[in-house]
Coordinates of C-alpha atoms in Angstrom, one line a residue:
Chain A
X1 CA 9.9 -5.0 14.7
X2 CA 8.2 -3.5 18.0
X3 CA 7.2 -0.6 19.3
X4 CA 7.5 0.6 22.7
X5 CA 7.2 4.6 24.6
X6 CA 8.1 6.0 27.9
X7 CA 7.0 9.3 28.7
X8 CA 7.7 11.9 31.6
X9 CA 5.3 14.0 32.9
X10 CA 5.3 16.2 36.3
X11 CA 3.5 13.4 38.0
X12 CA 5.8 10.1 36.9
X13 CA 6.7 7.8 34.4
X14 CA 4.4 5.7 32.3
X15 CA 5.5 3.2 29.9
X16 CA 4.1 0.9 27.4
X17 CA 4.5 -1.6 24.7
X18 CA 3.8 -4.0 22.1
X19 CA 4.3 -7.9 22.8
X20 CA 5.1 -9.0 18.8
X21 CA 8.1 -10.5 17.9
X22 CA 9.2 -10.9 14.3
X23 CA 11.5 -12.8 13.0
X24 CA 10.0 -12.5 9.1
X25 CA 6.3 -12.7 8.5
X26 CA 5.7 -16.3 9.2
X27 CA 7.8 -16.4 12.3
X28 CA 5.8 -14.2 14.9
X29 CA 6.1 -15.0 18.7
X30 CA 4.2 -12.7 21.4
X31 CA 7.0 -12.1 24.2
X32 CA 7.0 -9.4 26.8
X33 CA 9.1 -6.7 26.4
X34 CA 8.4 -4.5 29.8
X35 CA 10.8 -5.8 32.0
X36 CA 10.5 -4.5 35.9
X37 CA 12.7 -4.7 38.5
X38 CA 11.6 -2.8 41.7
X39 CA 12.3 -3.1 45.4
X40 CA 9.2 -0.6 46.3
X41 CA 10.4 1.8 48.9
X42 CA 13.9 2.2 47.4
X43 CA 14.2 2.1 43.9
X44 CA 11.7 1.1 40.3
X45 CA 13.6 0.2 36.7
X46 CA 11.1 -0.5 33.7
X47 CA 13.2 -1.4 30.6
X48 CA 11.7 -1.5 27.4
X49 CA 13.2 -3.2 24.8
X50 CA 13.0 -3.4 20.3
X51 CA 15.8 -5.0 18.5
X52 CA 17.2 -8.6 18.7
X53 CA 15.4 -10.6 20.9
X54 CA 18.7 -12.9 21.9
X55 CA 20.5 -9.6 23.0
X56 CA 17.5 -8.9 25.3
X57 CA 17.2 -11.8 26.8
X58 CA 21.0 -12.1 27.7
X59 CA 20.5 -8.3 29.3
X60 CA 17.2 -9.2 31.3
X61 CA 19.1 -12.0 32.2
X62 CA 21.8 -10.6 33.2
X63 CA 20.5 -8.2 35.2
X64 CA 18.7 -10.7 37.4
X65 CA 21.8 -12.6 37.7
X66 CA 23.7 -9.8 39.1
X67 CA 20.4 -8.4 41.5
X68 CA 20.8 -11.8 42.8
X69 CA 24.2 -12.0 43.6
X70 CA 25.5 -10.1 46.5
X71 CA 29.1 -10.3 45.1
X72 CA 28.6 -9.0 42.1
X73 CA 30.9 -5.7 41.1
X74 CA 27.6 -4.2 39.7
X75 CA 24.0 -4.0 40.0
X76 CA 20.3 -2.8 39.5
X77 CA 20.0 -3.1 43.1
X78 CA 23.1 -1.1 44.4
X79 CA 22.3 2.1 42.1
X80 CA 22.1 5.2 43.7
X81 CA 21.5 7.7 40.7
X82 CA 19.7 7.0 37.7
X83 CA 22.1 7.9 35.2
X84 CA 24.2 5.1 36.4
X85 CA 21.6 2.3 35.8
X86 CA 21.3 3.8 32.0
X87 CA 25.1 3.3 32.3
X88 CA 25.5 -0.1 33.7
X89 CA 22.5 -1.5 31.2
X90 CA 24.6 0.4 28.3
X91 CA 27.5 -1.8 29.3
X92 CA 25.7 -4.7 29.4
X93 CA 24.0 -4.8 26.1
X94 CA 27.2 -4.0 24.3
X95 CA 29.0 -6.7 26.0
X96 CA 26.3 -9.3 24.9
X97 CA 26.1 -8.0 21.3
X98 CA 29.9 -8.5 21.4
X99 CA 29.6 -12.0 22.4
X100 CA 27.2 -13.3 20.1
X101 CA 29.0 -12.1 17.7
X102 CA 32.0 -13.4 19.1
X103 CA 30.3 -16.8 19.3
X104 CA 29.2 -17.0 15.9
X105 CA 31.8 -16.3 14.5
X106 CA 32.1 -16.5 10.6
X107 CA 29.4 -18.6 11.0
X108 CA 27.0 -15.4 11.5
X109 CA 25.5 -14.5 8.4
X110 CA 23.9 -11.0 8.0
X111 CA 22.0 -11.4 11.7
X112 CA 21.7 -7.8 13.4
X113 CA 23.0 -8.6 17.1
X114 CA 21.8 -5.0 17.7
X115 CA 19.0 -3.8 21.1
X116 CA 17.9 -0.4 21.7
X117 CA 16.2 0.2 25.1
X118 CA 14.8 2.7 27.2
X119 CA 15.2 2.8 30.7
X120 CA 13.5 4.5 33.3
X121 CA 12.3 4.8 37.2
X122 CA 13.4 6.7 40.5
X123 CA 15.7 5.6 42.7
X124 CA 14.8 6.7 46.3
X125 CA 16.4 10.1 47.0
X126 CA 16.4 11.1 43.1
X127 CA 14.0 12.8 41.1
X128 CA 12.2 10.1 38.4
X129 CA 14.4 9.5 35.4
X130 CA 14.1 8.2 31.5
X131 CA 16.6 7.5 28.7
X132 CA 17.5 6.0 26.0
X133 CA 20.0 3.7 25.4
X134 CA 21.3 3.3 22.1
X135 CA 22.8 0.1 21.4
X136 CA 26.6 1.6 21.2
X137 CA 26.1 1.6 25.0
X138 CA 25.7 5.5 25.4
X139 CA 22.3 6.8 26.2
X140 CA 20.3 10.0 25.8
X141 CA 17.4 11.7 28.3
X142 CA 13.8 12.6 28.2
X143 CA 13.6 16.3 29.0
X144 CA 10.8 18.9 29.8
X145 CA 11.5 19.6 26.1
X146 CA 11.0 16.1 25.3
X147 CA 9.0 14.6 27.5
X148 CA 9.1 11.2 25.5
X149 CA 11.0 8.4 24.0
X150 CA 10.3 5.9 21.5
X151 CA 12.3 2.7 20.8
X152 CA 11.2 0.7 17.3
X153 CA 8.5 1.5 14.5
X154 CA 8.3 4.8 15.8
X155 CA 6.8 7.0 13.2
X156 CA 2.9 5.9 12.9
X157 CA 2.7 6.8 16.5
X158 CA 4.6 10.3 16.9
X159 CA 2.3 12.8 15.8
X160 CA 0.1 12.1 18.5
X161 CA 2.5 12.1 21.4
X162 CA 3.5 15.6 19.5
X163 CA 0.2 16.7 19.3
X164 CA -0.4 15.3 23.6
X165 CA 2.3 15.4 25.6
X166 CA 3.3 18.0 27.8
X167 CA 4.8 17.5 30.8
X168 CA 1.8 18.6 33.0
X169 CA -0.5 16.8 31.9
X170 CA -2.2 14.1 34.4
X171 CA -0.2 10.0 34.4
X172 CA -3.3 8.8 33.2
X173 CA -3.7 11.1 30.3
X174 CA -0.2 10.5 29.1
X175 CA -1.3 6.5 29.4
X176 CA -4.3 7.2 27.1
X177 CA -2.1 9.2 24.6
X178 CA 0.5 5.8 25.0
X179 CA -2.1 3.3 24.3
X180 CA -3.3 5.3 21.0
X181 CA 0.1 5.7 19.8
X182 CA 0.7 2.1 20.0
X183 CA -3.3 1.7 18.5
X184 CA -2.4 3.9 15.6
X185 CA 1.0 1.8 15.1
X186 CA -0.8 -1.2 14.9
X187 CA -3.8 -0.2 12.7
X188 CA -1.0 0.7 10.0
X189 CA 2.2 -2.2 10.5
X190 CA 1.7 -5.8 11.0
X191 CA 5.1 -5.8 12.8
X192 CA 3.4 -4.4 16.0
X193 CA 0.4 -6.1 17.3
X194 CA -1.6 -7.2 21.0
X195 CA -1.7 -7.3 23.8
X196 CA 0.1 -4.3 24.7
X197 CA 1.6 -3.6 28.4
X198 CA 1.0 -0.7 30.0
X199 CA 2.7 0.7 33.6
X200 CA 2.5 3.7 35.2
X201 CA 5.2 4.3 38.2
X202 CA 4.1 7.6 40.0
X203 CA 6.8 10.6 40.9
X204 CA 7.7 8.9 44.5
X205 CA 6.0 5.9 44.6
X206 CA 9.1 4.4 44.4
X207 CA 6.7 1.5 42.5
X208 CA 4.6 0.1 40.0
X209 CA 1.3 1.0 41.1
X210 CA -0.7 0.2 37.9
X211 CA 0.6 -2.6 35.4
X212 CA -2.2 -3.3 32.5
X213 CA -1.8 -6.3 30.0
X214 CA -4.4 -5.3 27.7
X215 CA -5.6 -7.3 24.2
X216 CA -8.1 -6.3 21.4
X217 CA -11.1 -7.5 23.6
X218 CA -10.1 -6.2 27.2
X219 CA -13.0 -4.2 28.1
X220 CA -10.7 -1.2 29.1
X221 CA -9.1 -1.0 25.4
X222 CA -12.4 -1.8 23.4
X223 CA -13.9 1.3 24.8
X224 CA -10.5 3.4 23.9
X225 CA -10.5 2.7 20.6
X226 CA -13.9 2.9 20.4
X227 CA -14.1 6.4 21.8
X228 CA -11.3 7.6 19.9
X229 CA -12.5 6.5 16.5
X230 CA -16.1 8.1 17.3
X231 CA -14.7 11.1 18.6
X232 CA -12.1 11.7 15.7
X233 CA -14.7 10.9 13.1
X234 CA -17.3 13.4 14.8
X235 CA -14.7 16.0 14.9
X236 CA -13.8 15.6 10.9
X237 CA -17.8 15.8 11.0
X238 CA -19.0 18.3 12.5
X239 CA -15.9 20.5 14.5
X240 CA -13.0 21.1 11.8
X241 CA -13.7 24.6 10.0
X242 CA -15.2 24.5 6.5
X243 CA -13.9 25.6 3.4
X244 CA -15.5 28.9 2.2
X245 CA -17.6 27.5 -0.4
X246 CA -19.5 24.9 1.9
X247 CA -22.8 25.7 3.5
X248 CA -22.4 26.6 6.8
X249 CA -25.4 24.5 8.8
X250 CA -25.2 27.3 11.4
X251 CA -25.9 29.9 8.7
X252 CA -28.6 28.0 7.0
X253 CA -30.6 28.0 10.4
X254 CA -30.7 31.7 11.3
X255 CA -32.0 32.1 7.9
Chain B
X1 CA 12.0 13.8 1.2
X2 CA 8.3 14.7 0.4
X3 CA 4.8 13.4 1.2
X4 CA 1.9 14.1 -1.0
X5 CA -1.3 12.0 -0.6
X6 CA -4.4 11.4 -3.0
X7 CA -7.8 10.4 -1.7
X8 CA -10.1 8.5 -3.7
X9 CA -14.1 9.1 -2.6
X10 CA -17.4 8.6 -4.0
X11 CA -17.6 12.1 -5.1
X12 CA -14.1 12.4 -6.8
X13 CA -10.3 13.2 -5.9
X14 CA -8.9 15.0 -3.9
X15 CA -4.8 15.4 -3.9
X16 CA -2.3 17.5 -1.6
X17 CA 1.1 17.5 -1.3
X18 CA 4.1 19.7 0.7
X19 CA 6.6 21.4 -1.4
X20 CA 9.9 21.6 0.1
X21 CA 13.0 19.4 -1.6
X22 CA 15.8 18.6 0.5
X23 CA 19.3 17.3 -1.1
X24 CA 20.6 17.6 2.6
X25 CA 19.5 19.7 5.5
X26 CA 21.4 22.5 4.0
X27 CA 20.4 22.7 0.6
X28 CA 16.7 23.3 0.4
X29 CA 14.6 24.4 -1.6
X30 CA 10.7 24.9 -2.4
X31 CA 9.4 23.2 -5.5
X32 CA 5.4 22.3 -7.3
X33 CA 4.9 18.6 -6.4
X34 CA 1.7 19.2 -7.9
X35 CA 1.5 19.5 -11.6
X36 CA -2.1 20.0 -13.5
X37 CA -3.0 18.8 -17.2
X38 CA -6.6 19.2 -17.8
X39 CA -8.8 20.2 -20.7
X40 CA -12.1 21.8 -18.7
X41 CA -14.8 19.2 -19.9
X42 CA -12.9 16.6 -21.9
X43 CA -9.9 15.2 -19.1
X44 CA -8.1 16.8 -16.2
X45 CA -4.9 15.0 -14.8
X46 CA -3.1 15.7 -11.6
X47 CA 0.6 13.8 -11.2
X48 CA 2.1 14.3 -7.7
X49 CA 5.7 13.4 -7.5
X50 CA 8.2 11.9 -4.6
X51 CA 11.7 11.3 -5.8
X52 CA 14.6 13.0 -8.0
X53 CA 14.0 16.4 -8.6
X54 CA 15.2 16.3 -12.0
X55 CA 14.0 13.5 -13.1
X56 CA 10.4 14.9 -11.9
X57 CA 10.8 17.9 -14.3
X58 CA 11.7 16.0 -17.1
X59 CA 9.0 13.4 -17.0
X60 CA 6.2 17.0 -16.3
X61 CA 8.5 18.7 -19.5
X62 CA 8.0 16.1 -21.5
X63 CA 4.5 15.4 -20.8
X64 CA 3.9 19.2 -21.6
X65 CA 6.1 18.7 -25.0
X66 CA 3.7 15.5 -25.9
X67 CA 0.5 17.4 -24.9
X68 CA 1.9 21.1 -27.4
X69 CA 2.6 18.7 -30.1
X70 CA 0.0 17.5 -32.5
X71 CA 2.5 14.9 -34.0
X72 CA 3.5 12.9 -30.8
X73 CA 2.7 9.3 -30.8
X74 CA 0.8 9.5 -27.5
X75 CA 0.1 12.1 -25.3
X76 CA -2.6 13.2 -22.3
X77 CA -4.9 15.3 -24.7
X78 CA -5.2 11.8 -26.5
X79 CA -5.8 9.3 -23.4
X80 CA -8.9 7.7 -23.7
X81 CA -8.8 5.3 -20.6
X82 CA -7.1 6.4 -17.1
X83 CA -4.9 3.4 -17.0
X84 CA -3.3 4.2 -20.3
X85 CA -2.6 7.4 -19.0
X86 CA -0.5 5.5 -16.2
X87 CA 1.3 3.4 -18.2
X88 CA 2.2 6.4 -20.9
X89 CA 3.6 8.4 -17.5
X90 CA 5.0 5.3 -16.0
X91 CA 7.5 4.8 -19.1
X92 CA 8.0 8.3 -19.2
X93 CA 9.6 7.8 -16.1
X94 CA 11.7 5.0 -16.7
X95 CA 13.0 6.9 -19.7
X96 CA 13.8 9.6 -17.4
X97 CA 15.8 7.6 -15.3
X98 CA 17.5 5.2 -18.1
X99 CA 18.8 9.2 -19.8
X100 CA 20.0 10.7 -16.5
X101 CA 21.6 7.5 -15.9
X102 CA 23.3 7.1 -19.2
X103 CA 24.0 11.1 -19.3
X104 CA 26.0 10.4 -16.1
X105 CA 28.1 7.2 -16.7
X106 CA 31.3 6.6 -14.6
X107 CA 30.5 10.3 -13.2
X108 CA 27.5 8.9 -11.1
X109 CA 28.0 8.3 -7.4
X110 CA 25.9 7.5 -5.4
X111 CA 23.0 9.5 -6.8
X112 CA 19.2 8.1 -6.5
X113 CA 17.2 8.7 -10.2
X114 CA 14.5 7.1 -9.0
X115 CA 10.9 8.8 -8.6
X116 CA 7.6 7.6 -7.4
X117 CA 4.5 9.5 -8.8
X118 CA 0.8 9.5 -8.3
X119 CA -1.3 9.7 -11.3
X120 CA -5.3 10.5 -11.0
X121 CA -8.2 11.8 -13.1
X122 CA -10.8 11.7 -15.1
X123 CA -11.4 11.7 -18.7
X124 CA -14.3 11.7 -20.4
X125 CA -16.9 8.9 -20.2
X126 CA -14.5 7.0 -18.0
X127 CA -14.7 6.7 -14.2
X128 CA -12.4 9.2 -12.2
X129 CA -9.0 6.5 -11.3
X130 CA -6.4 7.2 -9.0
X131 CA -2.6 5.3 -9.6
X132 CA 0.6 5.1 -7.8
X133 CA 3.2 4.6 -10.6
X134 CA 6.5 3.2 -9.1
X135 CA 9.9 4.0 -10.6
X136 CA 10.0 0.8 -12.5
X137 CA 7.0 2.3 -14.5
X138 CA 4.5 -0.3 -13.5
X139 CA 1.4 0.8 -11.3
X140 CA -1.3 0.2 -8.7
X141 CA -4.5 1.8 -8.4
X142 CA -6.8 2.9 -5.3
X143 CA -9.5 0.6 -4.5
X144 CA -12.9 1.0 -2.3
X145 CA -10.9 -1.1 0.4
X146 CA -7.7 1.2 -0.4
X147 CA -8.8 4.5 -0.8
X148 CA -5.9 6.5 -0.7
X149 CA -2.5 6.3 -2.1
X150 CA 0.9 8.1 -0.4
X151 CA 4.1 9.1 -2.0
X152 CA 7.7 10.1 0.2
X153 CA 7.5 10.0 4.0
X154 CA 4.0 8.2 4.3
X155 CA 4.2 6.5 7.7
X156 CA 3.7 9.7 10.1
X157 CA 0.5 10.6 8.3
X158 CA -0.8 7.0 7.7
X159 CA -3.0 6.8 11.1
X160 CA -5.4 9.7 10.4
X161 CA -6.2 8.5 6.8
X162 CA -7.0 4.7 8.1
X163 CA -9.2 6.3 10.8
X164 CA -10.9 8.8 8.4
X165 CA -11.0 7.9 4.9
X166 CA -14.0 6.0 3.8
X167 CA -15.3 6.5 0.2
X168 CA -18.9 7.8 1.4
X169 CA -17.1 10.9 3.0
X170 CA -17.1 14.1 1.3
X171 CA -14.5 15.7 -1.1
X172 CA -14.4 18.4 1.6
X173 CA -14.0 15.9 4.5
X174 CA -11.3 13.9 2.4
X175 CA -9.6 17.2 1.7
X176 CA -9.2 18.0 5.8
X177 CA -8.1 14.6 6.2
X178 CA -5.3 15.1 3.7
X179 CA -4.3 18.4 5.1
X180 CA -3.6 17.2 9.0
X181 CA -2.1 14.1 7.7
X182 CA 0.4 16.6 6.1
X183 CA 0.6 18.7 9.2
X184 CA 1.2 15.9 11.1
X185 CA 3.8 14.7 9.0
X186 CA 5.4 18.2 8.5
X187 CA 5.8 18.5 12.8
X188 CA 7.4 14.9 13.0
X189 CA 10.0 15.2 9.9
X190 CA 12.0 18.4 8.1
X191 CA 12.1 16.9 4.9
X192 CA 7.9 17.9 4.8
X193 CA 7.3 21.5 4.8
X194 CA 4.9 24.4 3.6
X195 CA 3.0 26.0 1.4
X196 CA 1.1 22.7 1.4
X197 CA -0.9 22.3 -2.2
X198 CA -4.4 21.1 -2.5
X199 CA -6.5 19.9 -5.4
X200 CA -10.1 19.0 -5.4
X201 CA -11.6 16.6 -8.9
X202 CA -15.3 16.3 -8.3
X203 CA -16.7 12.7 -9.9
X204 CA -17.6 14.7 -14.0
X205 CA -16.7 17.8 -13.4
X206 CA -13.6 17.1 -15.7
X207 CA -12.3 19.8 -14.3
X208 CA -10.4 21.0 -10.8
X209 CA -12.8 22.7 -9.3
X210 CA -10.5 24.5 -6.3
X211 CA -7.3 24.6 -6.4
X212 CA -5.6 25.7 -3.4
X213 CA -1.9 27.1 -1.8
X214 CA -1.8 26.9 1.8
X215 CA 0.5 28.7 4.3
X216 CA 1.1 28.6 7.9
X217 CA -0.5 31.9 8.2
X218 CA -3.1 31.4 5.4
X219 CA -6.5 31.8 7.3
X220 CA -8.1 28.8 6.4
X221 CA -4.8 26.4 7.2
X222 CA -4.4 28.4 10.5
X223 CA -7.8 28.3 11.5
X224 CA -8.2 23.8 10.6
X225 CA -4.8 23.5 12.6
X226 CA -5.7 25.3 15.8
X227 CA -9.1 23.7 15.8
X228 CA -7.3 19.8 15.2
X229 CA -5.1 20.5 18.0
X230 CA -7.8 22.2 20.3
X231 CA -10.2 19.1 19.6
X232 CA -7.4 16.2 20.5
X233 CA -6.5 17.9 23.8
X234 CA -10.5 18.3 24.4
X235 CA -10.8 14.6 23.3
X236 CA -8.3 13.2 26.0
X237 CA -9.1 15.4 28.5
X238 CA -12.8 15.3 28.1
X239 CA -14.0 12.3 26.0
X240 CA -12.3 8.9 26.4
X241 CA -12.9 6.4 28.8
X242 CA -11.3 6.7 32.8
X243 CA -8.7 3.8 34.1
X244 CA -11.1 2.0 37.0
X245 CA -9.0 4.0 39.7
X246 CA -9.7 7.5 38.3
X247 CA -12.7 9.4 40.3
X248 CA -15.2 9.9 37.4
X249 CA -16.8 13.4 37.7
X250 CA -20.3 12.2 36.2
X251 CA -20.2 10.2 39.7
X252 CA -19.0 12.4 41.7
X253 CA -21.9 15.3 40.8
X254 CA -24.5 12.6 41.6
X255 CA -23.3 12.0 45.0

């Protein structure tokens, strides 16, 4: 499993995610799974991907391939509107789910060929832009309503993006609320684990201006979860309301 | 769906649960999940339940029909040690499900008889014990490394209780932590909804001390949720650590 979020606020796009790959308990592998392609001045794509890792790699693949061929029908380079880079990377990752299962053939067993991605960034001209892609091809958008996706083991790490996000709230606050989602993910399945990548591509920056690889011991994350373990401990301490039959420390003093 | 927690401290138990059952998103319904056997200064059970609604209610009826009738071969009034008590309720519930099973025959589709329970208490002279009972009957108990136990949709509340829940904490304390790792759960997923249940066991009091129902609008639930929410947003914008590139307003004041 993975798990990787992509959230749009007024100021950007910020993305981050996990590096674990799993193929069953005893075969874990640490691969990237941020994948940029930016020409800064015209156009940023992050994709984010959870699902099989084969599939992936033929679409990452495949989408340098075409970037570096000036004769091919289609690529990340030549997009002029977001929703047609969700479109063409839809295509793509049904095409190679098709094919591996094309090439195994009846010798494929029970293997899931299946990818889900999310893929977001500006194009120059266009406002910023983030969806989903499902791995039937067809894709769904972040909105001011929901101002984030999640791809993978999704559900440790919700609540707080619920509790967070909003879509004018600063990149960097967004990035904090990221990197605890994917903290909280990984305190609670071992299917998710470090480093964890982090980019933030500001509303017209047309690029990555800040792309983070950070594991248990980078100074930067140590003092996040630090902070965020004393601070949620001191608030179940001292800030949540009390029941009505527990002494009240600020009534005991005036008495 | 469901979720229902139970907290094992140093000072006793503490269990909560939600209360709406779902066959389908149209066909809801508000149901106990939290069912109370105690006699004040000899024993006090609490069984929290995750699964088939009927099966639930006949394992709690019969448990009720053992306890009224002086000539069953085993019953909670007669427990002497916790983990008997798990393993009585534990075939109760196979039973259960072997009956609605049989009852049905060839007219069974697809239906789950399964249910998952959550057994604590004390009885006297005995420690206060804590067990998760799975539909095959068997059990596991909370530990001083594993502290709390979960039933139904457990992975959205998960995080808070790993952050939280250490045995030297209060029942009070334990008891907040259960509630927003309901809420939490109840804004990420349907199936989880109010009046939330709580039960507090103090260590010898045999006995539940409070018992309560909580409601959106019940004071004491409004007031803890406001205050959670109010604290996170205070906590990122305030409290954790600034990205290298952020202007830190601490320095700024001192220039």
């Amino acid at each position: 499993m993975t798990y990787c979020c992509a959230i749009k606020v007024d100021d950007g796009l910020v993305f981050a995610g996990d590096t674990r790959t799993s193929a069953g308990v005893d075969d874990v592998r640490t691969y990237n799974k941020l994948h940029v392609f930016e020409r800064p001045g015209h156009h940023v794509f992050v994709v984010l991907s959870a699902g099989n890792l084969a599939t992936t790699q033929w679409i990452v693949n495949a989408l340098r391939r075409d970037n570096d061929n000036p004769d091919a029908p289609q690529s990340l380079s030549m997009i002029r509107h977001m929703y047609d880079a969700a479109d063409y990377v839809g295509g793509l990752s049904v095409r190679a789910q098709r094919e591996s299962a094309q090439t195994a053939g009846q010798t494929a067993t029970n293997v899931d060929f299946r990818t889900t991605l999310i893929l977001g960034g500006q194009v120059v001209g266009e406002e910023p832009a983030l969806y989903l892609i499902y791995p039937e091809g067809n894709c769904i958008s972040a909105s001011p309503e929901t101002p984030y996706l999640q791809i993978g083991e999704n559900k440790y790490g919700k609540p707080i993006l619920d509790r967070i996000i909003r879509t004018h709230i600063s990149l960097e606050e967004a990035a904090r609320c990221a990197l605890v989602s994917l903290d909280s993910t990984m305190k609670s399945n071992l299917t998710v684990g470090p480093p964890l990548d982090l980019a933030i591509v500001p509303r017209d920056a047309l690029r990555i201006t800040h792309k983070l690889r950070l594991d248990l011991d980078t100074p930067y994350y140590a003092a996040l979860k630090k902070s965020w373990g004393e601070n949620l401990e001191r608030i179940f301490r001292e800030q949540l309301p009390k029941f009505d039959w527990e002494p009240d420390p600020a009534q005991q003093q005036m008495l």
